[in-house]
CSV table of C-alpha atoms in Angstrom, one decimal:
chain,number,residue,atom,x,y,z
X,623,ASN,CA,-20.4,0.7,-22.6
X,624,VAL,CA,-17.0,-1.0,-22.1
X,625,THR,CA,-15.2,1.4,-24.3
X,626,THR,CA,-16.4,4.4,-22.3
X,627,TYR,CA,-15.4,2.7,-19.1
X,628,ASN,CA,-12.0,2.1,-20.4
X,629,ALA,CA,-11.4,5.7,-21.6
X,630,VAL,CA,-12.7,7.3,-18.4
X,631,ALA,CA,-10.9,4.8,-16.1
X,632,MET,CA,-7.6,5.3,-18.1
X,633,ALA,CA,-7.8,9.1,-17.9
X,634,ILE,CA,-8.5,9.1,-14.1
X,635,ILE,CA,-5.9,6.4,-13.4
X,636,THR,CA,-3.3,8.4,-15.3
X,637,LEU,CA,-3.9,11.5,-13.2
X,638,GLN,CA,-3.9,9.4,-10.0
X,639,THR,CA,-0.7,7.7,-11.1
X,640,PHE,CA,1.3,10.8,-11.8
X,641,ALA,CA,0.1,12.4,-8.5
X,642,GLY,CA,1.1,9.2,-6.6
X,643,MET,CA,4.5,9.0,-8.4
X,644,TRP,CA,5.2,12.7,-7.7
X,645,ILE,CA,4.4,12.7,-4.0
X,646,ASN,CA,6.3,9.4,-3.4
X,647,ALA,CA,9.3,10.6,-5.4
X,648,PHE,CA,9.2,13.7,-3.3
X,649,ILE,CA,9.3,11.7,-0.1
X,650,VAL,CA,12.2,9.5,-1.4
X,651,SER,CA,14.2,12.4,-2.6
X,652,VAL,CA,13.8,14.4,0.6
X,653,LEU,CA,14.9,11.4,2.7
X,654,CYS,CA,17.9,10.7,0.4
X,655,VAL,CA,19.0,14.3,0.6
X,656,SER,CA,18.7,14.1,4.4
X,657,TRP,CA,20.7,10.9,4.5
X,658,VAL,CA,23.5,12.5,2.5
X,659,LYS,CA,23.6,15.4,4.9
X,660,LYS,CA,23.3,13.5,8.2
X,661,ARG,CA,24.9,10.1,7.1
X,662,SER,CA,22.2,8.4,9.2
X,663,PHE,CA,18.6,7.2,9.0
X,664,ASN,CA,16.3,6.9,11.9
X,665,THR,CA,13.8,4.0,12.0
X,666,ASN,CA,10.8,6.1,10.8
X,667,GLU,CA,12.8,7.4,7.8
X,668,LYS,CA,13.8,3.8,6.8
X,669,ILE,CA,10.2,2.7,6.7
X,670,LEU,CA,9.1,5.8,4.8
X,671,LEU,CA,11.9,5.3,2.3
X,672,LEU,CA,10.9,1.7,1.6
X,673,LEU,CA,7.3,2.6,1.5
X,674,GLY,CA,7.9,5.5,-0.9
X,675,CYS,CA,10.0,3.3,-3.3
X,676,SER,CA,7.3,0.6,-3.2
X,677,ARG,CA,4.5,3.0,-4.0
X,678,PHE,CA,6.4,4.8,-6.7
X,679,TRP,CA,7.1,1.6,-8.6
X,680,TYR,CA,3.6,0.1,-7.9
X,681,SER,CA,2.0,3.2,-9.4
X,682,CYS,CA,4.3,3.1,-12.4
X,683,ILE,CA,3.9,-0.6,-13.2
X,684,THR,CA,0.1,-0.5,-12.6
X,685,TRP,CA,-0.3,2.4,-15.0
X,686,VAL,CA,1.7,0.4,-17.7
X,687,PHE,CA,-0.5,-2.6,-17.1
X,688,THR,CA,-3.7,-0.6,-17.3
X,689,PHE,CA,-2.5,1.2,-20.4
X,690,LEU,CA,-1.7,-2.0,-22.2
X,691,GLU,CA,-4.9,-3.7,-21.1
X,692,ASN,CA,-7.2,-0.8,-22.3
X,693,ILE,CA,-5.3,0.6,-25.2
X,694,TYR,CA,-3.1,-2.2,-26.7
X,695,PRO,CA,-4.5,-5.5,-25.3
X,696,LEU,CA,-2.9,-7.6,-28.0
X,697,CYS,CA,0.5,-6.8,-26.5
X,698,LEU,CA,-0.4,-8.8,-23.5
X,699,TYR,CA,-0.6,-11.9,-25.6
X,700,VAL,CA,3.1,-11.7,-26.2
X,701,SER,CA,4.7,-14.1,-23.6
X,702,PRO,CA,5.8,-13.3,-20.9
X,703,THR,CA,4.4,-9.8,-20.9
X,704,LEU,CA,1.2,-10.6,-18.9
X,705,GLN,CA,3.0,-12.9,-16.4
X,706,THR,CA,5.8,-10.3,-15.8
X,707,LEU,CA,3.4,-7.4,-15.3
X,708,PHE,CA,1.3,-9.5,-12.9
X,709,GLY,CA,4.3,-10.6,-11.0
X,710,ILE,CA,5.9,-7.2,-10.6
X,711,GLN,CA,2.6,-5.5,-9.7
X,712,SER,CA,1.9,-8.2,-7.1
X,713,LEU,CA,5.4,-7.7,-5.6
X,714,PHE,CA,5.0,-4.0,-5.1
X,715,ASN,CA,1.4,-4.2,-4.0
X,716,PHE,CA,2.3,-6.8,-1.4
X,717,SER,CA,5.3,-4.7,-0.2
X,718,ASN,CA,3.1,-1.5,-0.1
X,719,LEU,CA,0.5,-3.3,1.9
X,720,TRP,CA,2.8,-4.8,4.5
X,721,VAL,CA,5.2,-1.8,4.9
X,722,SER,CA,2.1,0.4,5.5
X,723,ALA,CA,1.1,-2.0,8.3
X,724,PHE,CA,4.6,-2.0,9.7
X,725,LEU,CA,4.6,1.9,9.8
X,726,PHE,CA,1.4,1.9,11.7
X,727,VAL,CA,2.6,-0.7,14.2
X,728,PHE,CA,5.8,1.2,14.6
X,729,TYR,CA,3.9,4.4,15.4
X,730,CYS,CA,1.7,2.5,17.9
X,731,ILE,CA,4.7,1.1,19.8
X,732,LYS,CA,6.6,4.4,19.8
X,733,ILE,CA,3.7,6.7,20.8
X,734,ALA,CA,1.4,4.6,22.9
X,735,ASN,CA,2.0,4.2,26.7
X,736,PHE,CA,1.2,1.0,28.4
X,737,ARG,CA,2.7,-0.7,31.4
X,738,ASN,CA,2.6,-4.1,29.9
X,739,THR,CA,6.1,-5.8,30.2
X,740,PHE,CA,6.0,-7.1,26.6
X,741,PHE,CA,4.9,-3.7,25.3
X,742,ILE,CA,7.8,-2.0,27.1
X,743,TYR,CA,10.2,-4.6,25.7
X,744,LEU,CA,9.0,-3.9,22.2
X,745,LYS,CA,9.3,-0.1,22.7
X,746,VAL,CA,12.9,-0.6,23.7
X,747,ARG,CA,13.8,-3.0,21.0
X,748,ILE,CA,11.7,-1.7,18.1
X,749,ASP,CA,14.5,0.2,16.4
X,750,LYS,CA,16.5,-3.0,16.1
X,751,ILE,CA,13.5,-5.2,15.1
X,752,VAL,CA,12.2,-3.0,12.3
X,753,PRO,CA,15.2,-3.5,9.9
X,754,TRP,CA,14.7,-7.3,10.1
X,755,LEU,CA,10.9,-6.8,9.5
X,756,MET,CA,11.7,-4.7,6.5
X,757,LEU,CA,14.1,-7.3,5.2
X,758,ALA,CA,11.4,-10.0,5.8
X,759,SER,CA,8.8,-8.0,4.0
X,760,VAL,CA,11.1,-7.5,1.0
X,761,LEU,CA,11.9,-11.2,0.8
X,762,LEU,CA,8.2,-12.2,1.2
X,763,SER,CA,7.1,-9.7,-1.4
X,764,LEU,CA,9.8,-11.0,-3.8
X,765,SER,CA,8.7,-14.6,-3.1
X,766,TYR,CA,5.0,-13.7,-3.7
X,767,GLY,CA,5.8,-11.9,-6.9
X,768,ILE,CA,7.7,-14.9,-8.2
X,769,TYR,CA,4.9,-17.2,-7.2
X,770,VAL,CA,2.3,-15.0,-9.0
X,771,PHE,CA,4.6,-15.1,-12.1
X,772,GLU,CA,4.9,-18.9,-12.0
X,773,VAL,CA,1.1,-19.4,-11.6
X,774,MET,CA,0.2,-17.0,-14.4
X,775,ASP,CA,2.9,-18.5,-16.6
X,776,GLU,CA,1.6,-22.0,-16.1
X,777,VAL,CA,-2.1,-20.9,-16.6
X,778,VAL,CA,-1.4,-18.8,-19.7
X,779,CYS,CA,1.0,-21.2,-21.3
X,780,GLU,CA,-0.7,-24.6,-20.5
X,781,LYS,CA,-4.4,-23.9,-19.8
X,782,ILE,CA,-5.1,-21.0,-22.3
X,783,ASN,CA,-4.4,-20.9,-26.0
X,784,CYS,CA,-3.1,-17.4,-26.1
X,785,THR,CA,-2.8,-17.4,-29.9
X,786,THR,CA,-6.5,-17.7,-30.4
X,787,PRO,CA,-8.0,-14.3,-31.4
X,788,GLY,CA,-10.7,-12.9,-29.2
X,789,ASN,CA,-11.5,-10.5,-26.4
X,790,PHE,CA,-8.6,-10.3,-23.9
X,791,ARG,CA,-10.9,-9.6,-21.0
X,792,LYS,CA,-12.8,-12.8,-21.7
X,793,GLN,CA,-9.6,-14.7,-21.9
X,794,ARG,CA,-8.6,-13.3,-18.5
X,795,MET,CA,-11.9,-14.4,-17.0
X,796,GLY,CA,-11.0,-17.9,-18.0
X,797,ILE,CA,-7.6,-17.7,-16.4
X,798,ASN,CA,-9.0,-16.8,-13.0
X,799,GLU,CA,-10.9,-20.1,-12.7
X,800,TYR,CA,-7.5,-21.8,-12.2
X,801,ILE,CA,-6.0,-19.6,-9.6
X,802,PHE,CA,-8.3,-19.7,-6.5
X,803,THR,CA,-5.3,-20.9,-4.5
X,804,LEU,CA,-3.6,-17.6,-5.3
X,805,PHE,CA,-6.7,-15.7,-4.4
X,806,PHE,CA,-6.9,-17.4,-1.0
X,807,LEU,CA,-3.2,-16.6,-0.3
X,808,SER,CA,-3.7,-13.0,-1.3
X,809,GLY,CA,-6.9,-12.6,0.8
X,810,PHE,CA,-5.2,-14.2,3.8
X,811,SER,CA,-2.2,-11.8,3.5
X,812,TYR,CA,-4.6,-8.8,3.2
X,813,ALA,CA,-6.5,-9.9,6.2
X,814,ILE,CA,-3.4,-10.4,8.4
X,815,ALA,CA,-2.1,-6.9,7.5
X,816,PHE,CA,-5.5,-5.4,8.1
X,817,ILE,CA,-5.9,-7.0,11.5
X,818,ALA,CA,-2.4,-5.7,12.5
X,819,VAL,CA,-3.5,-2.2,11.5
X,820,ILE,CA,-6.8,-2.4,13.3
X,821,CYS,CA,-5.3,-3.6,16.6
X,822,SER,CA,-2.5,-1.0,16.4
X,823,ALA,CA,-5.1,1.8,15.7
X,824,LEU,CA,-7.3,0.8,18.6
X,825,LEU,CA,-4.4,0.7,21.0
X,826,LEU,CA,-3.0,3.9,19.8
X,827,LEU,CA,-6.3,5.8,19.9
X,828,PHE,CA,-7.0,4.5,23.4
X,829,SER,CA,-3.6,5.6,24.6
X,830,LEU,CA,-3.8,9.0,23.0
X,831,TRP,CA,-7.3,9.7,24.2
X,832,LYS,CA,-6.4,8.7,27.7
X,833,HIS,CA,-3.4,10.9,27.7
X,834,LYS,CA,-5.4,13.8,26.2
X,835,CYS,CA,-8.0,13.5,29.0
X,836,LYS,CA,-5.2,13.7,31.6
X,837,MET,CA,-3.7,16.8,30.0
X,838,GLN,CA,-7.0,18.6,29.8
X,839,THR,CA,-7.6,18.2,33.5
X,840,LYS,CA,-4.2,19.8,34.2
X,841,SER,CA,-4.5,22.7,31.7
X,842,ALA,CA,-7.3,23.8,29.5
X,843,LYS,CA,-4.9,25.4,27.0
X,844,ASN,CA,-2.0,23.1,26.4
X,845,VAL,CA,0.0,22.7,23.2
X,846,SER,CA,0.3,19.0,23.9
X,847,VAL,CA,-3.5,18.5,23.8
X,848,ASP,CA,-3.6,20.1,20.3
X,849,ALA,CA,-0.8,17.8,19.1
X,850,HIS,CA,-2.6,14.7,20.4
X,851,ILE,CA,-5.8,15.8,18.7
X,852,LYS,CA,-3.9,16.2,15.4
X,853,ALA,CA,-2.4,12.8,15.9
X,854,VAL,CA,-5.8,11.2,16.5
X,855,LYS,CA,-7.1,12.8,13.3
X,856,SER,CA,-4.2,11.4,11.3
X,857,ILE,CA,-4.7,7.9,12.7
X,858,ILE,CA,-8.4,8.0,11.9
X,859,SER,CA,-7.7,9.2,8.4
X,860,PHE,CA,-5.2,6.5,7.8
X,861,LEU,CA,-7.4,3.8,9.3
X,862,LEU,CA,-10.3,5.0,7.1
X,863,ILE,CA,-8.4,4.9,3.8
X,864,TYR,CA,-6.6,1.6,4.7
X,865,SER,CA,-10.0,0.1,5.4
X,866,ILE,CA,-11.3,1.3,2.1
X,867,ASN,CA,-8.2,-0.1,0.4
X,868,PHE,CA,-8.6,-3.5,2.1
X,869,VAL,CA,-12.3,-3.7,1.0
X,870,CYS,CA,-11.2,-2.9,-2.5
X,871,LEU,CA,-8.5,-5.5,-2.5
X,872,ILE,CA,-11.1,-8.2,-1.4
X,873,LEU,CA,-13.7,-7.0,-3.9
X,874,SER,CA,-11.1,-7.1,-6.7
X,875,LEU,CA,-10.7,-10.8,-6.0
X,876,VAL,CA,-14.4,-11.3,-6.1
X,877,TYR,CA,-15.2,-9.3,-9.2
X,878,ARG,CA,-12.2,-10.6,-11.1
X,879,VAL,CA,-14.3,-13.5,-12.1
X,880,LYS,CA,-17.4,-11.4,-13.1
X,881,GLU,CA,-17.9,-9.9,-16.5
X,882,GLY,CA,-19.9,-7.0,-17.9
X,883,SER,CA,-19.9,-4.9,-14.7
X,884,GLY,CA,-18.5,-1.4,-14.1
X,885,VAL,CA,-17.7,-2.3,-10.4
X,886,PRO,CA,-14.1,-3.4,-11.2
X,887,TYR,CA,-13.3,-0.1,-12.8
X,888,PHE,CA,-14.6,1.8,-9.7
X,889,ILE,CA,-12.6,-0.5,-7.4
X,890,SER,CA,-9.5,0.0,-9.5
X,891,LEU,CA,-9.8,3.8,-9.2
X,892,LEU,CA,-10.0,3.6,-5.4
X,893,GLN,CA,-7.0,1.3,-5.3
X,894,HIS,CA,-5.0,3.7,-7.4
X,895,ALA,CA,-5.9,6.5,-5.1
X,896,PHE,CA,-4.6,4.8,-1.9
X,897,PRO,CA,-0.8,5.2,-2.5
X,898,SER,CA,-1.1,8.9,-3.3
X,899,VAL,CA,-3.7,9.9,-0.6
X,900,HIS,CA,-1.9,8.1,2.2
X,901,SER,CA,1.4,9.5,1.2
X,902,ILE,CA,0.0,13.0,1.3
X,903,ILE,CA,-1.3,12.3,4.8
X,904,LEU,CA,2.1,11.1,5.8
X,905,VAL,CA,3.7,14.2,4.4
X,906,PHE,CA,1.4,16.6,6.3
X,907,SER,CA,1.8,14.5,9.5
X,908,ASN,CA,5.5,15.0,9.3
X,909,PRO,CA,6.6,18.6,10.1
X,910,LYS,CA,9.8,18.3,8.2
X,911,LEU,CA,8.3,16.9,5.0
X,912,GLU,CA,5.4,19.3,5.3
X,913,LYS,CA,7.7,22.3,5.5
X,914,ILE,CA,9.8,21.2,2.6
X,915,LEU,CA,6.7,20.5,0.5
X,916,LEU,CA,5.1,23.9,1.1
X,917,ARG,CA,8.5,25.6,0.4
X,918,THR,CA,8.8,23.6,-2.8
X,919,LEU,CA,5.3,24.4,-4.0
């Protein structure tokens, strides 16, 4: 029953959205207060700030889009509502995806220890490289969002008669037949970011495990060993949820052209969970954020 799917999905997504908005707003507010006090940002805080902002607005715009699609679908016929929502959602989703990957690559370069010359060069220069990568991600995300808006505007206005009454979801299925180029670009971007995360995770896990084995041979009870084990658990947790999110992103492209299935709703629920779950992991992996969160609660 499509109506039941809509109601259940809307209720769960609403809870996920407010949880994600709250935790990311918490991260942004703590970092901003810290910046006011110290008048400086380290590289990790810069990435977390951009990531928190991207996820906050992604959760917000996605909830609005889902609400209109399920509760007031006729509002999406009013041009350029559909095009604008698609464009803004794509912008923040793209930014969220790439900034998450940058954060993981940054942790890998900062924490891992390899004697490779290029790796040592990156470790020394990473603090100066990251701001440029962040600027590039913002510009690419903005360009991607504009491209999505233009594609949807062209499809909706020229290929589809939006004034014709009918089921919005059926109209949307027709739209997707004309945007396989956009699907290919999206899938390629998702794949590149996922490969960067996988490579960074493997390198970081190998380095941490090697260091842990060395520390255990020196001392059976060492605080550093416990810290490394905690770091390994955090890496595996992030890799797991990032992998699930990647699979959901790809499946969302596949099932966007299918009709009458409950799979897209389940995929949407998992995608909405990623910004909040990963942000919670980041908070509890950061002693400063964890302390302030527990004190606030």
